[in-house]
Coordinates of C-alpha atoms in Angstrom, one line a residue:
Chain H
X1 CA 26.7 2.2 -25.5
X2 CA 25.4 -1.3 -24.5
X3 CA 26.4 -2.2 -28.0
X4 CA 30.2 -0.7 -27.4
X5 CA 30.7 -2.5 -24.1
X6 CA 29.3 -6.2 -26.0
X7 CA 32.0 -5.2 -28.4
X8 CA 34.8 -5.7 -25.9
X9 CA 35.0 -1.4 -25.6
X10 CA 35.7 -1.6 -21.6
X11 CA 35.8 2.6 -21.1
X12 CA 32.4 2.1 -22.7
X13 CA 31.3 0.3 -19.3
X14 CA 33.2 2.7 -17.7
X15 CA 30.9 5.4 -18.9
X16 CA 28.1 3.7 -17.5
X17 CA 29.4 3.3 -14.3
X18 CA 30.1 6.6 -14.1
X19 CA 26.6 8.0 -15.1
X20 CA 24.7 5.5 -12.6
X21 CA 27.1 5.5 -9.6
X22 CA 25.3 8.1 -8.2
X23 CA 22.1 7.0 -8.3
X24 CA 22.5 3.6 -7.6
X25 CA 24.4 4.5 -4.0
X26 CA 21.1 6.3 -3.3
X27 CA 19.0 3.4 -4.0
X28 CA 21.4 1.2 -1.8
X29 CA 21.2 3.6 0.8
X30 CA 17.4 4.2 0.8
X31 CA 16.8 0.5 0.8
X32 CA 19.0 -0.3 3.9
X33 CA 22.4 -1.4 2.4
X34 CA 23.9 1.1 5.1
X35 CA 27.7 0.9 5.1
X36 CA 27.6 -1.7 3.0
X37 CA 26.4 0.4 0.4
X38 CA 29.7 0.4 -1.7
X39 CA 30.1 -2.7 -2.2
X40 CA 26.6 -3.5 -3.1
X41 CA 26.9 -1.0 -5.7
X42 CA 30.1 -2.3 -6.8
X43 CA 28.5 -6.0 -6.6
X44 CA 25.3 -4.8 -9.0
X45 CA 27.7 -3.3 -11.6
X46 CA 29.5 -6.5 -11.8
X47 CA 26.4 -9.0 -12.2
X48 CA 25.0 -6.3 -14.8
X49 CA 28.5 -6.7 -16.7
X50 CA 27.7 -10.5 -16.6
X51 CA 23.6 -9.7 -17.3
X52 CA 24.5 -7.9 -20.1
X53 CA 24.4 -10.5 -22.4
X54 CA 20.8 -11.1 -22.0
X55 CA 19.5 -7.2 -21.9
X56 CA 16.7 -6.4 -24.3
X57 CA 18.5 -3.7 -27.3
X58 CA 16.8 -0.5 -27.1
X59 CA 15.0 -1.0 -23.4
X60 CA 16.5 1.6 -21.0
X61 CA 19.2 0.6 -19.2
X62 CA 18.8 2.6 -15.8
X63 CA 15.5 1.0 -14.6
X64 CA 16.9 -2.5 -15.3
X65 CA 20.2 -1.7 -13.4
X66 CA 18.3 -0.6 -10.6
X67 CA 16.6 -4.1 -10.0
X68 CA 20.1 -5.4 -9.6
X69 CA 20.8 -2.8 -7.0
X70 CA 17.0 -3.8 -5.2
X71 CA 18.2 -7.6 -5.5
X72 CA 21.6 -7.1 -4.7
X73 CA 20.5 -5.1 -1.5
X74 CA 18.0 -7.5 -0.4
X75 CA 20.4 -10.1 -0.8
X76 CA 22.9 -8.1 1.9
X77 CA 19.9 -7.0 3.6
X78 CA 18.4 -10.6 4.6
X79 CA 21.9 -11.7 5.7
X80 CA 22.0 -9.0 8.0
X81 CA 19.8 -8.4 11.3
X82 CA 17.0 -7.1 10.0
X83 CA 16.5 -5.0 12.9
X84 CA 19.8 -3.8 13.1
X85 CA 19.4 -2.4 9.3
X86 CA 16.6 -0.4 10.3
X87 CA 17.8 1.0 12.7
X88 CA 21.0 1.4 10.4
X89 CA 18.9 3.2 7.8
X90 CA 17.0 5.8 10.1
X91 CA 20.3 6.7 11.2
X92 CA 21.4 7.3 7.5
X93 CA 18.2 9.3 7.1
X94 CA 18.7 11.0 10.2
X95 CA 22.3 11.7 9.9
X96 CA 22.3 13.0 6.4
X97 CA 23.3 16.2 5.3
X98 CA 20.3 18.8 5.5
X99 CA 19.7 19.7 1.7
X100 CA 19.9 23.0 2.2
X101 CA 22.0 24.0 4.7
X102 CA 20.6 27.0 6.6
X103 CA 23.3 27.8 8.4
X104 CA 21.7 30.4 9.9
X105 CA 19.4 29.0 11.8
X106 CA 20.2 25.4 13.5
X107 CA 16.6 25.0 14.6
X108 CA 15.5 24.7 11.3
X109 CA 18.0 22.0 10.9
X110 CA 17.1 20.5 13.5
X111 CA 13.5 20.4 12.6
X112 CA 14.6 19.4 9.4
X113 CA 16.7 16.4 10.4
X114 CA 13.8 15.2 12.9
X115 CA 11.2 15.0 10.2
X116 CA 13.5 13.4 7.7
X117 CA 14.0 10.5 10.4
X118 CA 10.0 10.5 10.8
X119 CA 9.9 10.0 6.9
X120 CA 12.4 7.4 7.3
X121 CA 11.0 5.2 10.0
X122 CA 7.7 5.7 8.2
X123 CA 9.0 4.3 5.1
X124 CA 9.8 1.3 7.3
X125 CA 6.6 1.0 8.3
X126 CA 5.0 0.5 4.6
X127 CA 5.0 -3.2 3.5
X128 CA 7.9 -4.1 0.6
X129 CA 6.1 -3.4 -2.0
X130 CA 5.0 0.0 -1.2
X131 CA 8.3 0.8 0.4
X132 CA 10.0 -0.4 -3.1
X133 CA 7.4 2.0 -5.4
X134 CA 7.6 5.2 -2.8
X135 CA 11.6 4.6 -3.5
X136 CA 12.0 4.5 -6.8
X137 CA 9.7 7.0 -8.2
X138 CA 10.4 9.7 -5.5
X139 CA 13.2 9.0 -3.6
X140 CA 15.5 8.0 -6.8
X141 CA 13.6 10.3 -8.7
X142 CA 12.4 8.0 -11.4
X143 CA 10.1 8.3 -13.7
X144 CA 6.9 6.4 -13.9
X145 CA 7.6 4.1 -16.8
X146 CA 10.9 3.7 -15.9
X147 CA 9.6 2.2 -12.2
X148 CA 7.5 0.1 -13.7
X149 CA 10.1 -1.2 -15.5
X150 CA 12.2 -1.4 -12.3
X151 CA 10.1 -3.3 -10.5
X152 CA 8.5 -5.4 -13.5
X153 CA 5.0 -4.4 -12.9
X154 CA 2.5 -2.8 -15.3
X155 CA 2.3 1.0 -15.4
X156 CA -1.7 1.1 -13.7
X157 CA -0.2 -1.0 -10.5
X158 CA 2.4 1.2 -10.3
X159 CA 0.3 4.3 -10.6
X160 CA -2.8 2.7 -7.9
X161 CA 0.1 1.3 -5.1
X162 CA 1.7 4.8 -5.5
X163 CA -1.3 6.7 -4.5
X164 CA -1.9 4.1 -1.7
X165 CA 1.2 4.2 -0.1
X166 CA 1.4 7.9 -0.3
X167 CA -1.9 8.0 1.4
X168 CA -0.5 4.9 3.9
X169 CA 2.3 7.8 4.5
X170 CA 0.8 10.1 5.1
X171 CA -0.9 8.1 8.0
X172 CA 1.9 7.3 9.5
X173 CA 3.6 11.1 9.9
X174 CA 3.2 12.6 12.7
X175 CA 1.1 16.2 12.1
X176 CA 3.9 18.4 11.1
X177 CA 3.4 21.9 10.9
X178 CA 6.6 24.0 10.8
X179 CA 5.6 26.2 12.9
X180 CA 3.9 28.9 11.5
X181 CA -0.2 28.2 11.9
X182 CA -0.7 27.2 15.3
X183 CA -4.0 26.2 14.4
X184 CA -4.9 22.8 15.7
X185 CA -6.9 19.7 14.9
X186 CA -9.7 18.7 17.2
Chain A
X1 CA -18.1 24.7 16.9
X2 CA -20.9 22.2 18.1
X3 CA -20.2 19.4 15.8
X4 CA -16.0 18.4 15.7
X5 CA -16.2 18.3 12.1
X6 CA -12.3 18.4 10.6
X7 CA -14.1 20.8 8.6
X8 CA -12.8 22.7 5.0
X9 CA -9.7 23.4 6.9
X10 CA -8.7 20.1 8.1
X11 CA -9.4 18.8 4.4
X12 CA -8.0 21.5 2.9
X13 CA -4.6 21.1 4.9
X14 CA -4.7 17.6 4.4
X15 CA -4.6 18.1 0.9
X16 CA -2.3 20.3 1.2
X17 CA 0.5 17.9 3.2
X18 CA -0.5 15.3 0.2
X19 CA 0.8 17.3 -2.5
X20 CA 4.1 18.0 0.1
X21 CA 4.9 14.6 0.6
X22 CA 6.3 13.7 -2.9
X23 CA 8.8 16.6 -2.9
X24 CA 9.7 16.1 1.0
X25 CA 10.4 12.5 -0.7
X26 CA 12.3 13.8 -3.5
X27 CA 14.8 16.3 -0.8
X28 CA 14.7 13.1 1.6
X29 CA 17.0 11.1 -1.7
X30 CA 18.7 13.8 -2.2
X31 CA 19.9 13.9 1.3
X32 CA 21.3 10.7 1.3
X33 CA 23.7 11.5 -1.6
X34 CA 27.4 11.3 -0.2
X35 CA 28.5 14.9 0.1
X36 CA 31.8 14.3 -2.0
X37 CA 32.0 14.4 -5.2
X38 CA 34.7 11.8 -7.2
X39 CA 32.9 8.6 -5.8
X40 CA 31.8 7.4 -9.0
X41 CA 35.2 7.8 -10.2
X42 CA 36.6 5.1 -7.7
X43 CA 33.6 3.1 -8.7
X44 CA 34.6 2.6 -11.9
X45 CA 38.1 1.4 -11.2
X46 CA 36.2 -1.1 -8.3
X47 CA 34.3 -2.3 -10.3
X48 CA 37.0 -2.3 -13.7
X49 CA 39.1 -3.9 -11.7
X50 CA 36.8 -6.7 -10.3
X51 CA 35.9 -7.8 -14.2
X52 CA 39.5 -7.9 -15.4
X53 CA 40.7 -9.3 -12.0
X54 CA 37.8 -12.3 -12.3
X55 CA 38.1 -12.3 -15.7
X56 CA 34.7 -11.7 -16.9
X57 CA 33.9 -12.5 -20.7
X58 CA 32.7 -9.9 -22.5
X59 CA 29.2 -10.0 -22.3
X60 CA 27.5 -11.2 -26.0
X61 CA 24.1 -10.6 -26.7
X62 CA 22.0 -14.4 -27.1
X63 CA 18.8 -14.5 -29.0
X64 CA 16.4 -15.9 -26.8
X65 CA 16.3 -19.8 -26.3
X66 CA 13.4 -21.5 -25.3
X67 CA 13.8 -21.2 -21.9
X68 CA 14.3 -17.6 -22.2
X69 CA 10.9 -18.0 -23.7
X70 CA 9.5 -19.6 -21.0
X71 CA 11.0 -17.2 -18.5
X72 CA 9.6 -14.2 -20.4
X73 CA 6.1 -15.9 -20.3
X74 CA 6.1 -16.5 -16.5
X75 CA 7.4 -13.2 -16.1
X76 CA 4.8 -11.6 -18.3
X77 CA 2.1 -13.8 -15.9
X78 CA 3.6 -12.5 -13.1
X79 CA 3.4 -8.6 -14.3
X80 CA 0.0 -9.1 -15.1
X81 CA -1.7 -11.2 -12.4
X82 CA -3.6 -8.5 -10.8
X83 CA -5.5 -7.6 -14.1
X84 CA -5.8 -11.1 -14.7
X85 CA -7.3 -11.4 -11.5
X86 CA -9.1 -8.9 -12.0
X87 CA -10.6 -9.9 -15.4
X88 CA -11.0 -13.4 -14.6
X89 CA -12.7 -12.9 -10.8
X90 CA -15.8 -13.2 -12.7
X91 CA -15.4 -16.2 -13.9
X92 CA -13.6 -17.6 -10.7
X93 CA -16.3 -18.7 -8.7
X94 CA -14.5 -21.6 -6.4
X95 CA -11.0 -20.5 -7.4
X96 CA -11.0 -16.9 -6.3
X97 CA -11.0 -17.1 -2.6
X98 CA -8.5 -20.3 -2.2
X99 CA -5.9 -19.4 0.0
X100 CA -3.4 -17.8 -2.0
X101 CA -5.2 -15.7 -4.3
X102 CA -7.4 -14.6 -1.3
X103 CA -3.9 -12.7 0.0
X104 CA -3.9 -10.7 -3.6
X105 CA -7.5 -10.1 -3.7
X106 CA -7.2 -8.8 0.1
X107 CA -3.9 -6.8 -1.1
X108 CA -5.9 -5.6 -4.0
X109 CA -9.3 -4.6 -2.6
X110 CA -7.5 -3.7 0.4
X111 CA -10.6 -4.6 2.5
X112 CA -8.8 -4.1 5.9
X113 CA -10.0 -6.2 8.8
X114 CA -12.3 -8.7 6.8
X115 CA -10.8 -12.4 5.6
X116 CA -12.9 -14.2 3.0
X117 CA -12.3 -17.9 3.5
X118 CA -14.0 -20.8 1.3
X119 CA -15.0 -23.5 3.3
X120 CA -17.7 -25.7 2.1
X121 CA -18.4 -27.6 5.4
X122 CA -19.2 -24.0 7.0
X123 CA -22.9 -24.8 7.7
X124 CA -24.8 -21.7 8.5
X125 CA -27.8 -22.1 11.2
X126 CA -31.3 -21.5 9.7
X127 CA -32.5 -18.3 10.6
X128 CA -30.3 -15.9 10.9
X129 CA -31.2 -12.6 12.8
X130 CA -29.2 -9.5 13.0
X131 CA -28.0 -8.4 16.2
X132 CA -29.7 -5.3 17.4
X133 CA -26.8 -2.4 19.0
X134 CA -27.5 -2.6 22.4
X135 CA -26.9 0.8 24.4
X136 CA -26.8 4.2 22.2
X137 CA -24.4 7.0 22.2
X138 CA -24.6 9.9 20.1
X139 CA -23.3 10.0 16.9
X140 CA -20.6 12.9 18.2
X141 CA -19.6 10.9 21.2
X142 CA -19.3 7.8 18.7
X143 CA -16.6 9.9 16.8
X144 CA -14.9 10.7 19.7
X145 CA -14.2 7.5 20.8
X146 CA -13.3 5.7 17.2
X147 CA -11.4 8.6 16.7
X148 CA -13.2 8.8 12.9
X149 CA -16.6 10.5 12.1
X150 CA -19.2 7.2 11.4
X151 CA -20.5 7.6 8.2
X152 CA -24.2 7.4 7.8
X153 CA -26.0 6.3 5.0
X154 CA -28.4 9.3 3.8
X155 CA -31.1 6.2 2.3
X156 CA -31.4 4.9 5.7
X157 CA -31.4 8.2 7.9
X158 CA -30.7 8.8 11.4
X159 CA -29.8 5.5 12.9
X160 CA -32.0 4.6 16.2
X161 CA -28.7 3.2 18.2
X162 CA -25.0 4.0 17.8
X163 CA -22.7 1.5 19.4
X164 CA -18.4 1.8 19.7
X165 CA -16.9 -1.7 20.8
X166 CA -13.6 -2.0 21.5
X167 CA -11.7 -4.4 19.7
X168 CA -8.2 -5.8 19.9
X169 CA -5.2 -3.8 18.6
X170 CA -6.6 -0.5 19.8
X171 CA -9.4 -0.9 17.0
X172 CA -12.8 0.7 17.4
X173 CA -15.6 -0.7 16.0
X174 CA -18.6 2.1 15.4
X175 CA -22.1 0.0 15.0
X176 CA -25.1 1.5 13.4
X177 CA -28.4 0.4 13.8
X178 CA -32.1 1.0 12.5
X179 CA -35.5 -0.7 13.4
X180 CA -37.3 -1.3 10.1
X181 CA -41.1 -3.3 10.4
X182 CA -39.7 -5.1 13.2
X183 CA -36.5 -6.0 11.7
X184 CA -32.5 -4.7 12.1
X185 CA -30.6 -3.1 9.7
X186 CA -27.2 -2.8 11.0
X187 CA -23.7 -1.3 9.6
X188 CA -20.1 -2.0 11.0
X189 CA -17.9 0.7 10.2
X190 CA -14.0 0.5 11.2
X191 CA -10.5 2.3 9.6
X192 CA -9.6 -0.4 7.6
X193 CA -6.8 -2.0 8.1
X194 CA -4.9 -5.4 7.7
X195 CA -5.3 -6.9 11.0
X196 CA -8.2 -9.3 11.0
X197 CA -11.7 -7.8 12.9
X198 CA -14.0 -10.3 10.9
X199 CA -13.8 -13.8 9.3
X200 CA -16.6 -15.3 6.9
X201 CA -16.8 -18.4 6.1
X202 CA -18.3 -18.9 2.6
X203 CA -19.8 -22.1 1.1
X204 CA -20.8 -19.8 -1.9
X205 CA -18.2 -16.9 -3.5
X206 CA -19.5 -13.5 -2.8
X207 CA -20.7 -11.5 -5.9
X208 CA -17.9 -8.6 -6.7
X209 CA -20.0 -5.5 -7.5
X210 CA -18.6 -2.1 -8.7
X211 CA -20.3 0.7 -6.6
X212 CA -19.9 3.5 -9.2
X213 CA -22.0 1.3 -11.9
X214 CA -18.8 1.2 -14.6
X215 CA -17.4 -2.6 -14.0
X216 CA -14.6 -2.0 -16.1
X217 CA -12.6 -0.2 -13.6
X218 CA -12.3 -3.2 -10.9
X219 CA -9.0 -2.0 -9.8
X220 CA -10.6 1.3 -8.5
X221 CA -10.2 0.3 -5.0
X222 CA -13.4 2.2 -3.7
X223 CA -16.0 1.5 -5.7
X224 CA -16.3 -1.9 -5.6
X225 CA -18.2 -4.4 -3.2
X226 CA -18.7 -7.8 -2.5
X227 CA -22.0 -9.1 -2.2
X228 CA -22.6 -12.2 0.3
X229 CA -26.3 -13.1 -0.6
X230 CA -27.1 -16.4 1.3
X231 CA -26.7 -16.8 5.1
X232 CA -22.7 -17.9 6.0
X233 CA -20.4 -17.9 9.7
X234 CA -19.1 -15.0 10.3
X235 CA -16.9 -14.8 13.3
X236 CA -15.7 -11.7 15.4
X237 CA -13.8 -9.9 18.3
X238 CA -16.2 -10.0 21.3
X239 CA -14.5 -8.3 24.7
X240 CA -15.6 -10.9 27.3
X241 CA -18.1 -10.2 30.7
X242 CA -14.7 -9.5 32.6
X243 CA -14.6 -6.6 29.9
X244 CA -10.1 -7.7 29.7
X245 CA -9.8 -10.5 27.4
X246 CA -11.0 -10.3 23.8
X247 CA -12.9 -13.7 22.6
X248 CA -13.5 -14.8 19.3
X249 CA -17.4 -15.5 18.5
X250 CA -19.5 -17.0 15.6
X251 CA -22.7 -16.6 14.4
X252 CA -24.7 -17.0 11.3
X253 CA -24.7 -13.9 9.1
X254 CA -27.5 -13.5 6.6
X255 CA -27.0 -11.8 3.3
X256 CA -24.0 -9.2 3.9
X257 CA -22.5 -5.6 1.4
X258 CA -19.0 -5.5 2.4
X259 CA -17.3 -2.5 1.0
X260 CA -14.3 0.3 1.7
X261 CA -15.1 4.3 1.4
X262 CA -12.2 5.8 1.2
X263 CA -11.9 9.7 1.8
X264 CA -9.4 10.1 -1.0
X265 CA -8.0 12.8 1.2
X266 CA -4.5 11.5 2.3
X267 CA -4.5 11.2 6.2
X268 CA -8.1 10.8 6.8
X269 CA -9.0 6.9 7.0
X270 CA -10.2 4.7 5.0
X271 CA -13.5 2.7 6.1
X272 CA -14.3 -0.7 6.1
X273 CA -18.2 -0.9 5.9
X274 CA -20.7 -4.4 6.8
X275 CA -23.9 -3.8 5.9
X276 CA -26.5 -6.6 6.8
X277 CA -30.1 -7.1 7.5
X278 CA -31.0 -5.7 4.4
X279 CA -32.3 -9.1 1.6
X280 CA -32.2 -7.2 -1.4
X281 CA -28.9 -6.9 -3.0
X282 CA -30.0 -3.5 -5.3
X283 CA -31.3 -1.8 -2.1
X284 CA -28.0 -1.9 -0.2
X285 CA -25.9 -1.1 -3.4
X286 CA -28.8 2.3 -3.0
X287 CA -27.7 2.3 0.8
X288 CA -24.0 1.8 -0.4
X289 CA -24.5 4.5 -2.8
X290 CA -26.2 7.2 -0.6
X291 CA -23.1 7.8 1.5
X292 CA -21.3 9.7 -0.5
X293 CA -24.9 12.3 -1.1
X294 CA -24.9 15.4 1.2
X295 CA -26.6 15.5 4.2
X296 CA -24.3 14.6 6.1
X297 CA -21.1 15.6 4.8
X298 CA -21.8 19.1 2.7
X299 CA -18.8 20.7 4.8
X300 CA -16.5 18.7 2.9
X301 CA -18.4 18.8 -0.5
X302 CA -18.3 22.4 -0.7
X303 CA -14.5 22.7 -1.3
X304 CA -14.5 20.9 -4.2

């Protein structure tokens, strides 16, 4: 593919716009771009046209892309109130569609929505780095190769600042219990 | 019901909301997808548009030049500075705790609350002693007011005094204390975190020690230790006699184990642990050692 598009073949690009647009609005999202988003995305496909010259044949094109997004955010981001941006951000996690929509029963949304914000301002809470390696490998669903790619470290630091901002996370939350087990800590 | 031990359930729960939290992570992405479908569509004509309306070469693949080269080499030094750290800290003995590497090895050991700063005109007084406690509490009332169960050292048994100190930034400080042939053994214990409790100033690097025996694994972040075996400043939070404001105070510290045990449970809190008072570096990597034994914490061993 990355061959085709060096060849001049512009529906090759295309194609991989298509198959990363969705993704990469997630990423922009996550990391604060907030209505900006689209035109940060738009922005990282254009300076990846213009990088492609000097990607590696053969490495995987998706993590590399997705630093572009990260830089291309931050570089919004920092121009941009930094408070305003969170606050922009745990509305997007706020406001966000319920995944599944229980129709049925709006205090579940409810519930739902309030802990997804919780996540969200938690998130904020975590230093960059951590913030940047929770994102990737969960909330864009990357591998854990692939975010060590993405964010140019070695697979072990990936692996060791995962489990300590999970467990940094995990601090943060509120107890949650949906609920059922009204059992209570001490 | 005597003791407020979280117990197998607390443990058991936590666990449970660690292994949650990567899926509620995963649905919390999803959620911010953009309902409609067809977005990607406009994308590419954006994004077409933008390269033929700028004019964009076609991107050509270029062998890498020498500055390439040079890029790929600080990148690769960059990728790998923690392991280089890591293998070199060794070998580092003035180098490792200069300012900037002190923030990654602080990062890296995540030893919350503790800076390490070299500073050769730091003379320590002769003789240090180890403060004693001052005024017991029991070791339940101690957890109630940290808020985190102390953790006692099985080698060194019961301690004679249990202190909590307040400390700025709604920190708690839990001191331990035992009388040995007329001398104090005392142990600072605190949920680490970044904010500075203590500051030692080193005119000789600390010894890193691995507390598990098996060096190779520095990255671990509980099982290693840093040894400070000669006297050095050590300066902390002291609340003063009006009991409001929060002074900072110095004294010499004699030969000090600082080290993190981390729960490995998500949501329970890591500790950041000072042992000093003991001179012999193999008996408080023993003391170290012994708090992970039962005896004091077999309601949490059982589960596993």
């Amino acid at each position: 593919m990355i061959a085709r598009v060096r060849a001049g073949d512009p529906e090759a690009y295309a194609e991989l716009v298509r198959a990363h647009t969705g993704l990469a609005m997630r990423a922009a999202a996550a990391l604060g771009a907030g209505a900006d988003a689209e035109d940060v995305v738009q922005q990282a496909f254009v300076k990846a046209y213009c990088g492609l010259g000097r990607f590696k044949e053969g490495s995987a094109f998706k993590p590399w892309f997705m630093s572009i997004v990260a830089n291309e955010t931050r570089n919004t981001v920092r121009t941009a109130a930094r408070q305003r941006t969170l606050a922009g951000r745990e509305a997007a996690f706020a406001e966000a569609e319920p995944l599944i929509p229980e129709a049925g029963d709006p205090a579940v949304a409810a519930v739902e929505i309030e802990r997804r914000a919780a996540l969200g301002s938690a998130l904020d809470k975590l230093s960059e780095e951590h913030r940047l390696v929770v994102t990737y490998r969960y909330l864009l669903e990357m591998d854990e190769s692939e975010t060590a790619q993405a964010l140019g470290w070695p697979r072990g630091t990936v692996k060791s600042r995962l489990n300590r901002a999970l467990r940094k996370l995990g601090k943060l939350l509120p107890d949650f219990e949906p609920r059922e087990g009204g059992d209570e800590r001490e | 019901m005597s003791e407020s031990y979280g117990g197998q359930g607390a443990e058991g729960k936590a666990r449970e909301r660690a292994s949650r939290l990567p899926e509620e992570l995963r649905a919390l992405g999803r959620s911010l997808d953009a309902p409609g479908a067809g977005g990607s569509e406009s994308m590419v004509e954006r994004v077409l548009e933008q390269i033929l309306t700028e004019r964009l070469p076609v991107p050509v693949a270029h062998a890498p030049g020498p500055g390439e080269r040079l890029r790929a080499v600080r990148r690769w030094t960059r990728m790998r500075w923690r392991s280089l750290a890591a293998t070199l800290c060794g070998l580092l003995a003035v180098l490792a705790l200069t300012p900037p590497v002190r923030a990654a090895v602080l990062d890296w050991f995540d030893f919350g609350g503790v800076e390490v700063r070299y500073d050769p005109s730091a003379v320590p007084s002769p003789g240090a002693e180890v403060p004693g406690c001052g005024r017991s509490v029991s070791l339940a009332q101690a957890e109630r007011r940290a808020g985190f169960e102390p953790l006692v050292p099985s080698a060194l048994g019961a301690p004679d005094v249990v202190t909590v100190t307040a400390e700025p930034r709604g920190r708690t400080l839990v001191s331990l204390c035992w009388r040995e042939r007329g001398d104090t053994i005392r142990l600072d214990e605190y949920p680490a975190r970044l904010d500075i409790g203590f500051t030692k100033s080193v005119r000789e690097q600390p010894e890193w020690l691995s507390l598990d025996g098996d060096s190779s694994e520095l990255g671990g972040a509980h099982d290693t230790a840093l040894w400070f075996p000669r006297p050095h400043l050590l300066s902390f939070w002291l609340v003063d006699a009006a009991g409001s404001h929060y002074t900072r105070e110095q004294r010499t510290a004699g030969p000090t184990l600082l080290w993190m045990q981390g729960s490995g449970v998500l949501d329970a809190p890591d500790v950041t642990l000072r042992l000093e008072g003991v001179a012999s570096k193999a008996r408080a990597v023993e003391i170290a050692k012994s708090l992970g034994e039962p005896g004091h914490e077999d309601a949490g061993k059982s589960s596993d």
